[in-house]
Steps between C-alpha positions, in 0.01 A plus 500: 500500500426721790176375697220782668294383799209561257611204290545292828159601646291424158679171457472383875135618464435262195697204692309494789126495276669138349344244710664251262857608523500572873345100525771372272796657687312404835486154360914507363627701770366230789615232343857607433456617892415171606733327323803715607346447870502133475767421361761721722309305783594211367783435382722795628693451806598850571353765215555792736873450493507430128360850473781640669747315368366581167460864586880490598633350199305716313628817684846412455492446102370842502782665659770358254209510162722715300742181597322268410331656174908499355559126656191405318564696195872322471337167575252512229680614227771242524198254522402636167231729619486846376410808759360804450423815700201668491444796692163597422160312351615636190794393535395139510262488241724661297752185543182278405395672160887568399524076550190434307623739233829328420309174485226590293273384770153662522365298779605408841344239711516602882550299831355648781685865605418733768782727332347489171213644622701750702630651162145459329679256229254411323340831408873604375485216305183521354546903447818365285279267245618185703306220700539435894331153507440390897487089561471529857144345553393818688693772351309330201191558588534859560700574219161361293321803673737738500554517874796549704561227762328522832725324714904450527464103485115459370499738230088385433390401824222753454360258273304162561490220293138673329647797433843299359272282285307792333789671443692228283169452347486877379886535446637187348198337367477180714161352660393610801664311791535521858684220610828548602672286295320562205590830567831419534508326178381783291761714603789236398311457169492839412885554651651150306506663164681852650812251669516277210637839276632770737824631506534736821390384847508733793458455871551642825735383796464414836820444586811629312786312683874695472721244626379267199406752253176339419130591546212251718123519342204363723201407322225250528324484122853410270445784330802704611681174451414500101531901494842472607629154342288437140619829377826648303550773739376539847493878635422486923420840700601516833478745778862584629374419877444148378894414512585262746841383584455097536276246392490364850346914633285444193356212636374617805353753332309254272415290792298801619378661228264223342346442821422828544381518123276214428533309819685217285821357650673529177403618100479251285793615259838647624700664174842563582663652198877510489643582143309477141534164316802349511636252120403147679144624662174434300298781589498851715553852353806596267519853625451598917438908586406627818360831577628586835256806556558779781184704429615733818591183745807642534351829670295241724819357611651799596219601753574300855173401550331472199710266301326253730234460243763352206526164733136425371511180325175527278280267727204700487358357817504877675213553234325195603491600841422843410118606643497761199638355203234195572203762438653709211709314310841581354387673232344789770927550565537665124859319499644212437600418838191471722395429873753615800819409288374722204432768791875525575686470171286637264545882638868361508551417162289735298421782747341614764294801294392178265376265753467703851107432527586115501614536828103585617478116423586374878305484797840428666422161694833422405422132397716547220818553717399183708476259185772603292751237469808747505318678758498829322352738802260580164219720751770689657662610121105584376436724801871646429424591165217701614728673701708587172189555318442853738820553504627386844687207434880388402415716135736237326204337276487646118208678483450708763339841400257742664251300253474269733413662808153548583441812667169335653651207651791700638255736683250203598812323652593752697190566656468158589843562614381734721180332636699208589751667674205674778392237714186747525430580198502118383284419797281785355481369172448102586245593701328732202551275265313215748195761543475609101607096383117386464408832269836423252318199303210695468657828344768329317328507143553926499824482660758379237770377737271268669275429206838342363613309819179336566438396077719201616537497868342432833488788689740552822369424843680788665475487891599835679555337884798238357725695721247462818500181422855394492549708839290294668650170387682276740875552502486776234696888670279748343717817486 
């Protein structure tokens, strides 16, 4: 699906007029903030250097990933496990429907999977007469409005506990409730009767570990646990980048990663699945696939400074921090992968020509690069992609056609260029811009750039003596 900056401007338009969702994601995104804040104050000793160690490690596994993709492959299938390759989205769901086929299965009950929603899964499935059937609590409660999640880790943190209630009133019949827990316990009511009968469970991974061929799920609802355990066959996707040689590097990445997520010190259910059901165990699945999916990882890897963005871990907490996603949304992003994160891999995986005006979505304060736990320089990739997106940068990124140049920009840029490069000409224009400043408000409603800046924002305070003023400061060489 290729986006237009039309699309992005009429949906950011109809964002910004929601009082309620931009309260709601005020209200989520501070608390998982605070959290996060308090509890690396707390109890970590050292986070900064469990960044970079965790950076490191995760540097290193990508040098040797097509290494470690056959160590894990060899581990897992003498475990019992059965791999496949898929290239493409396609690719994947294929492997999904063929499964459900040869089992006579026409429904599927789902854990929670970023790379599901990558290869728009359920829409395959439901275009082939099947049933996608979500029992995460929040991929839930989009799925019962036909919405696509609006965050990595909170799918329905859009929504409060009103909006929750009146929606499992109007979708599965229940009395209106807004009580957490009641809440809570419509959603295991209406899921009970779904795990008591299913045959295929699928999940994703967040942490596929080579040396032991087996596969670590983080989850805090149990959900994912009965997805992957209660049923006959269990089918998990997973990202190539999410290999990891050891359990012990996997740790340190978990150590940072729910921190950074929730601002818990732990989930409340670690699923490490090592082989399908063996003759003396009681319960877990019979049959074990994974879908190791490239979806053009490969050509990230290859690019010296872009593979960077395959150490992310799925924390979510650059969205969190993110000054624009808390005022639109993820939804605003038009792709599954929202907020800085979304900024960088999304041109990556499915083009630059799809998803180019995304990269509009960043006032580049660059508090993404300074919270991410793998320390992803996420700002510096953004404003790099721009680069590509006019066609001045490495040109290794799929996607890049004359499409996505804007002949506009290019020639706006370079005057700027230009103006900022003549230390008299800038002078000039500060010092215009300080005389005509008081008539801008004024005549913004007939000129459309400004009508559109100030709709939402406070108009600039733009001084035209800064420079006077900083010559005349103590200990400041004016040249």
């Amino acid at each position: 699906m290729e986006t237009t900056k039309e699309q992005y401007h009429s949906i950011i338009q109809s964002k910004l007029k929601d009082a309620q969702l931009r309260n709601n994601l005020l209200n989520g995104m501070d608390t998982l903030k605070t959290n996060r804040k308090n509890l690396i104050a707390n109890r970590f000793i050292d986070w900064e250097s469990l960044r970079e160690k965790a950076k490191q490690l995760k540097n290193k596994n990508l040098s040797k990933l097509d290494s470690l993709l056959e160590t894990f492959e060899k581990n897992a299938t003498q475990n019992g496990l059965k791999v496949h390759w898929a290239s493409t989205p396609q690719e994947a769901n294929e492997i999904v429907y063929e499964l459900m086929q040869q089992n006579s299965v026409n429904k599927i009950l789902k854990g929670k999977s970023m790379a599901s929603e990558e290869t728009h899964l359920n829409a395959f499935l439901k275009q082939k007469g099947l049933e996608p059937i979500e029992t995460d609590l929040g991929e839930l409660i989009i799925q019962l409005i036909d919405e696509p999640p609006v965050h990595i880790v909170v799918p329905a943190i859009h929504k409060n506990r009103h909006q929750i209630g009146e929606i499992f009133r109007d979708k599965l019949n229940a009395p209106l409730e807004t009580e957490p827990e009641k809440l809570n316990e419509i959603a295991r009511i209406h899921l009970r009767k779904e795990f008591q009968e299913f045959k295929i469970g699928l999940s994703g991974v967040n942490f596929a570990i080579a040396n032991e061929g087996a596969i670590w799920l983080l989850e805090n609802e149990g959900n994912g646990r009965m997805s992957t355990t209660a049923c006959d066959i269990h089918i998990a996707f997973c990202g190539i980048e999410k290999v990891i040689e050891s359990f012990e590097e996997a740790s340190i990445l978990n150590a940072l990663l729910i921190p950074s997520a929730t601002g818990a010190p732990v989930t409340c259910y670690n699923n490490i699945i090592s082989s399908p059901r063996k003759e003396d165990e009681l319960d877990g699945p019979k049959e074990v696939h994974i879908i190791l999916l490239d979806n053009n990882r490969s050509n990230m890897l290859k690019d010296s400074h872009y593979y960077q963005s395959l150490s992310c871990i799925r924390c979510g907490t650059c969205l969190n921090h993110c000054p624009i996603y808390d005022k639109i949304g993820g939804h605003a992003y038009l792709s599954p992968y929202p907020g800085p994160i979304g900024k960088v891999i999304s041109p990556q995986l499915f083009g630059l020509n799809k998803f180019s005006p995304m990269l509009d979505l960043c006032s580049l304060c660059g508090r993404c690069s300074e919270v991410c736990p793998v320390k992803i320089p996420l700002a510096e990739l953004i404003r790099d992609l721009r680069s590509e997106r006019v066609g001045q940068g490495r040109k290794n990124v799929i996607g890049i056609t004359e499409e996505t140049k804007n002949p506009a920009e290019i020639k706006a840029m370079q005057s700027f260029s230009n103006l900022a490069t003549s230390p008299k000409q800038w002078r000039l224009m500060l010092y215009l811009s300080n005389l005509l400043a008081p008539l801008s408000k004024p005549i913004s409603p007939i000129l459309p750039l400004l009508k559109q800046w100030v709709t939402y924002r406070e108009f600039p305070a733009i001084n035209g003596n800064l420079h006077k003023k900083v010559s005349q400061m103590q200990g400041v060489i004016y040249e």
